[in-house]
C-alpha positions as a LaTeX table, in Angstrom:
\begin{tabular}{lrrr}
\hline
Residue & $x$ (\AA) & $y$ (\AA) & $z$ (\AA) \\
\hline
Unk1 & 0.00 & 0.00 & 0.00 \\
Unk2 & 1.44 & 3.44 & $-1.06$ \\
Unk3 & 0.28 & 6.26 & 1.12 \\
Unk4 & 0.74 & 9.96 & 0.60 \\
Unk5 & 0.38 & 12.75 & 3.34 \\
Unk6 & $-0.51$ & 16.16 & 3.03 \\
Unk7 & 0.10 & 18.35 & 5.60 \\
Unk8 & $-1.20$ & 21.71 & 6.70 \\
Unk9 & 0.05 & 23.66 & 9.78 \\
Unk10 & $-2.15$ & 21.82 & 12.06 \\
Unk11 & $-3.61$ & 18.48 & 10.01 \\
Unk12 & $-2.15$ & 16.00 & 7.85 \\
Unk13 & $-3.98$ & 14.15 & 5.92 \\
Unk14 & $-3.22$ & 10.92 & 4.29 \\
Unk15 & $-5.11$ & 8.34 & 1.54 \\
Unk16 & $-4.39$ & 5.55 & 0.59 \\
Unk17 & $-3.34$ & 5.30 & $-3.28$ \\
Unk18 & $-4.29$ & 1.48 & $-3.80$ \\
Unk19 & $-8.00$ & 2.42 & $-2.71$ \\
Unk20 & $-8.10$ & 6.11 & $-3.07$ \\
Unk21 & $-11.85$ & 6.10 & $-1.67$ \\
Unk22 & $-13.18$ & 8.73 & 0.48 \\
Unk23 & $-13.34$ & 6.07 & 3.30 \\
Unk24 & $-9.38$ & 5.60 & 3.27 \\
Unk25 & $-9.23$ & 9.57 & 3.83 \\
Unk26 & $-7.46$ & 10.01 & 7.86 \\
Unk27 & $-7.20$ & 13.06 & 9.06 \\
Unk28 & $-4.62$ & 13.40 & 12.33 \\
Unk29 & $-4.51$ & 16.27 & 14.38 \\
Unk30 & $-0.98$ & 17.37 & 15.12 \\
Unk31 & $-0.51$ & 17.24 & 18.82 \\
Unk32 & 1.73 & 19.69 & 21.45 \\
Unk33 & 4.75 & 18.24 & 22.34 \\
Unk34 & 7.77 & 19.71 & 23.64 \\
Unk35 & 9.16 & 23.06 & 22.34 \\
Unk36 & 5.74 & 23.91 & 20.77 \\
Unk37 & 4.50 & 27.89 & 21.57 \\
Unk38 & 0.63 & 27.37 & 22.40 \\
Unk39 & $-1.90$ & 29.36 & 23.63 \\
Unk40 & $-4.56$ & 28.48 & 26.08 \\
Unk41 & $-7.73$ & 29.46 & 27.82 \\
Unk42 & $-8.07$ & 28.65 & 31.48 \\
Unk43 & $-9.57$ & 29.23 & 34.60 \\
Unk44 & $-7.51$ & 28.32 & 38.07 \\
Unk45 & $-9.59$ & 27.27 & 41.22 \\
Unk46 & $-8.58$ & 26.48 & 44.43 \\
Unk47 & $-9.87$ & 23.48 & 46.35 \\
Unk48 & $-12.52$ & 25.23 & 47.74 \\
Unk49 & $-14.05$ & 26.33 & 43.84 \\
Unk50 & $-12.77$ & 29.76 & 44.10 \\
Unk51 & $-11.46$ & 31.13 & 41.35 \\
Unk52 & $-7.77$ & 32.88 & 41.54 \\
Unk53 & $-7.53$ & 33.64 & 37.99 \\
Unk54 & $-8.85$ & 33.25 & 34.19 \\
Unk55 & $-7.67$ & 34.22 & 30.89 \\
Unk56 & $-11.98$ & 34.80 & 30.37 \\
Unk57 & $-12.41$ & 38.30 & 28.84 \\
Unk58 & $-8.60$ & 38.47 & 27.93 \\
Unk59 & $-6.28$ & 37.30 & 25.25 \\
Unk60 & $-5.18$ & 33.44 & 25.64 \\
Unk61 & $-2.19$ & 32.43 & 27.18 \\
Unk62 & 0.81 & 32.10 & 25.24 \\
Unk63 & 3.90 & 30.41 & 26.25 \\
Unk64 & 6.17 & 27.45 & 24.70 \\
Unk65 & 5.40 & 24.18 & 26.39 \\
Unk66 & 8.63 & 22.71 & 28.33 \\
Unk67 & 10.46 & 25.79 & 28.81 \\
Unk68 & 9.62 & 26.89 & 32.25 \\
Unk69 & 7.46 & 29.98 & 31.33 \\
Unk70 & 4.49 & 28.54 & 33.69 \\
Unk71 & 3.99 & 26.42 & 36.41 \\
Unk72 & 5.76 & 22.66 & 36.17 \\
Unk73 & 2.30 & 20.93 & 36.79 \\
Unk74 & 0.16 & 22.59 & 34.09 \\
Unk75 & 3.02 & 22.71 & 31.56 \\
Unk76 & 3.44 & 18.74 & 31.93 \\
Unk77 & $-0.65$ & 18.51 & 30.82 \\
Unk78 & 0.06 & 20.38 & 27.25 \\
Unk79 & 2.06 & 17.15 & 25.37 \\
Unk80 & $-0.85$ & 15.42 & 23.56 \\
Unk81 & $-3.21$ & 17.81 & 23.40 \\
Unk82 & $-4.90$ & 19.16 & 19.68 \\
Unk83 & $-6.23$ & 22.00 & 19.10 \\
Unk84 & $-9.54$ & 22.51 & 20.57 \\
Unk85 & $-9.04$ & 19.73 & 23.40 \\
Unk86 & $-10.67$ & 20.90 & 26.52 \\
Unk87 & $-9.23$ & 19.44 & 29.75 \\
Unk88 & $-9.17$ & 19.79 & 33.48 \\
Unk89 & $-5.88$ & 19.83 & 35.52 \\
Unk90 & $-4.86$ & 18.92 & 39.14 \\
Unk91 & $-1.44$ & 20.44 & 40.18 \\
Unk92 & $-0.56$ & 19.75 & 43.72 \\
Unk93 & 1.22 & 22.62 & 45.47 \\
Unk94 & 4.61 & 20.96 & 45.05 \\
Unk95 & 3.91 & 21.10 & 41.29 \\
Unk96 & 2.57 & 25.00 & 41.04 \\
Unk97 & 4.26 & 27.19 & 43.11 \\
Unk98 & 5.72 & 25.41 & 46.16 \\
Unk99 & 5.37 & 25.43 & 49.98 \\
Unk100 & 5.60 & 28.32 & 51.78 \\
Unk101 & 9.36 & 28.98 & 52.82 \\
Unk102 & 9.83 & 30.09 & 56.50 \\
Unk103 & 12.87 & 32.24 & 56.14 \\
Unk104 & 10.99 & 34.70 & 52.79 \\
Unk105 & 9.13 & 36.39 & 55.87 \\
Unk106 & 11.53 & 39.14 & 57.33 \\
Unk107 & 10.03 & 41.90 & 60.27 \\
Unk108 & 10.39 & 45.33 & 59.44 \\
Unk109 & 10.53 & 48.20 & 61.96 \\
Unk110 & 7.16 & 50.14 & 61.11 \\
Unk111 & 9.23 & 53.21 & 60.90 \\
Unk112 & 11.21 & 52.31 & 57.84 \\
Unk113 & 7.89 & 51.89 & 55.98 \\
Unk114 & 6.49 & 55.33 & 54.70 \\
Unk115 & 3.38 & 56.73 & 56.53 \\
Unk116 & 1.53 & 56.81 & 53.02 \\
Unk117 & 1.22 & 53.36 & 52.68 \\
Unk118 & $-1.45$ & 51.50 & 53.95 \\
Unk119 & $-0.19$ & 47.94 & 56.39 \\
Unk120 & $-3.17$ & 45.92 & 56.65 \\
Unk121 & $-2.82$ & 42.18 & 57.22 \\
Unk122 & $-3.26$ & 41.05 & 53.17 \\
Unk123 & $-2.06$ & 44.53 & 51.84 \\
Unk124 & 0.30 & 43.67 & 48.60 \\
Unk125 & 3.24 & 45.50 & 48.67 \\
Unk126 & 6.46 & 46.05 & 46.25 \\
Unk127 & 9.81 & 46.39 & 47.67 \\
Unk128 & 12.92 & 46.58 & 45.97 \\
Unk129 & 15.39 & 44.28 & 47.60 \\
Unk130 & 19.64 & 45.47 & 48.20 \\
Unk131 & 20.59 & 44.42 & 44.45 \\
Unk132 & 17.58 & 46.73 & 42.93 \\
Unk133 & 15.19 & 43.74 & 42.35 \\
Unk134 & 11.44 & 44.78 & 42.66 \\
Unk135 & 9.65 & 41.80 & 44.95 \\
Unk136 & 5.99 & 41.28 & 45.76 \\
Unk137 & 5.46 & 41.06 & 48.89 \\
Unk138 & 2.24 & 40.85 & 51.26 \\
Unk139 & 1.97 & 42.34 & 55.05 \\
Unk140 & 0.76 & 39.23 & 56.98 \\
Unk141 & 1.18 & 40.98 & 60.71 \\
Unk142 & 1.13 & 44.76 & 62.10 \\
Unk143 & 2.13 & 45.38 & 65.54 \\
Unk144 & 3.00 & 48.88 & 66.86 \\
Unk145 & 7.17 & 48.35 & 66.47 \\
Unk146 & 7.14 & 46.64 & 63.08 \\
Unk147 & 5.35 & 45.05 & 60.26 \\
Unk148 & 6.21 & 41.36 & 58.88 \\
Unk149 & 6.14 & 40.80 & 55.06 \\
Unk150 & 5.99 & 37.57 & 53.27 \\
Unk151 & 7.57 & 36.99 & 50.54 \\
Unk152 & 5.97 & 33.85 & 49.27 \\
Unk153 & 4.28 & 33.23 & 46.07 \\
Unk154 & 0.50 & 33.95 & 47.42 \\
Unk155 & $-0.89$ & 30.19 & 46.22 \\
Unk156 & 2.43 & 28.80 & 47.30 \\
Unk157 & 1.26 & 25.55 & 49.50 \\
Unk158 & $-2.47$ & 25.59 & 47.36 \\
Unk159 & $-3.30$ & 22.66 & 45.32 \\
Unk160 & $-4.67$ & 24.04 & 41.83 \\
Unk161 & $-7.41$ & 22.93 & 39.44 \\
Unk162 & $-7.33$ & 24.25 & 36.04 \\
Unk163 & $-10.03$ & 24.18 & 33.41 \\
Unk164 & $-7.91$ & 24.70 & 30.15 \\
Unk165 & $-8.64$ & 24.63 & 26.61 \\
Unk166 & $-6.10$ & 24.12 & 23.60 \\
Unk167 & $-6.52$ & 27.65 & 21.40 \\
Unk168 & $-3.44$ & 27.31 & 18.58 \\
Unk169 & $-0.21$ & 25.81 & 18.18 \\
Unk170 & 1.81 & 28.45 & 16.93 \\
\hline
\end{tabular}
């Protein structure tokens, strides 16, 4: 049997040339695999069904799968998927962003922190750290002599759902 493929950026197609009927017609849908720039739709959920964040109303996400751009757990689900697939994730906190780390909390005397800025426990703050790099951080306790900032990611120790949804392969 002699085949012959034709292959557009997304499907290949291929027919048999000994029985060239429509029935022998396959049509494959190229998958992700490694190295591949995709974008996605998704919503992330915590365990309790609250949703963190969602690409809904915005452009899709766009990163190349296997390179680190996005979180270990939900870039491992992309290999295999076609365009159009529609999946749902689990990505324990050891696979998203990590457990909280102990020592990324430091206390602050209150009165290095300008008067202008509000320090309510959950209050998201940037600082810039010695070397000039800017850092999220968020107030977790006030007390009269100083103010303690955490430096963890805020869903570090959070297991994640996502609700995705292949867009392109680019």
């Amino acid at each position: 049997m002699v085949r012959f493929a034709h292959h557009s950026k997304h499907l290949r197609m291929a027919r048999s040339l000994s029985n060239p009927s429509p029935t022998t017609i396959g049509y494959f849908m190229t998958q992700v695999k490694s190295g591949d720039t995709v974008r996605i739709h998704y919503t992330g959920t915590l365990t309790d069904g609250s949703t963190f964040d969602s690409s809904a109303g915005r452009d899709p996400l766009e990163f190349a799968v296997g390179s680190g751009q996005i979180i270990p757990g939900l870039d491992a689900a992309m290999p295999g998927m076609t365009v159009g697939d529609k999946k749902t994730v689990e990505v324990p906190a050891d696979q998203a962003y990590g457990h909280p780390d102990p020592n990324a909390q430091q206390a602050v005397p209150r009165a290095e922190i300008p008067a202008d800025i509000p320090l309510e426990v959950g209050t998201q703050l940037q600082v810039q750290t010695p070397q000039g790099q800017v850092m999220p951080v968020t107030v977790v306790e006030v007390t009269e002599e100083q103010v303690v900032l955490d430096a963890n990611h805020p869903l570090a120790g959070k297991d994640l759902t996502f609700a995705i949804e292949l867009v392109e392969i680019a």
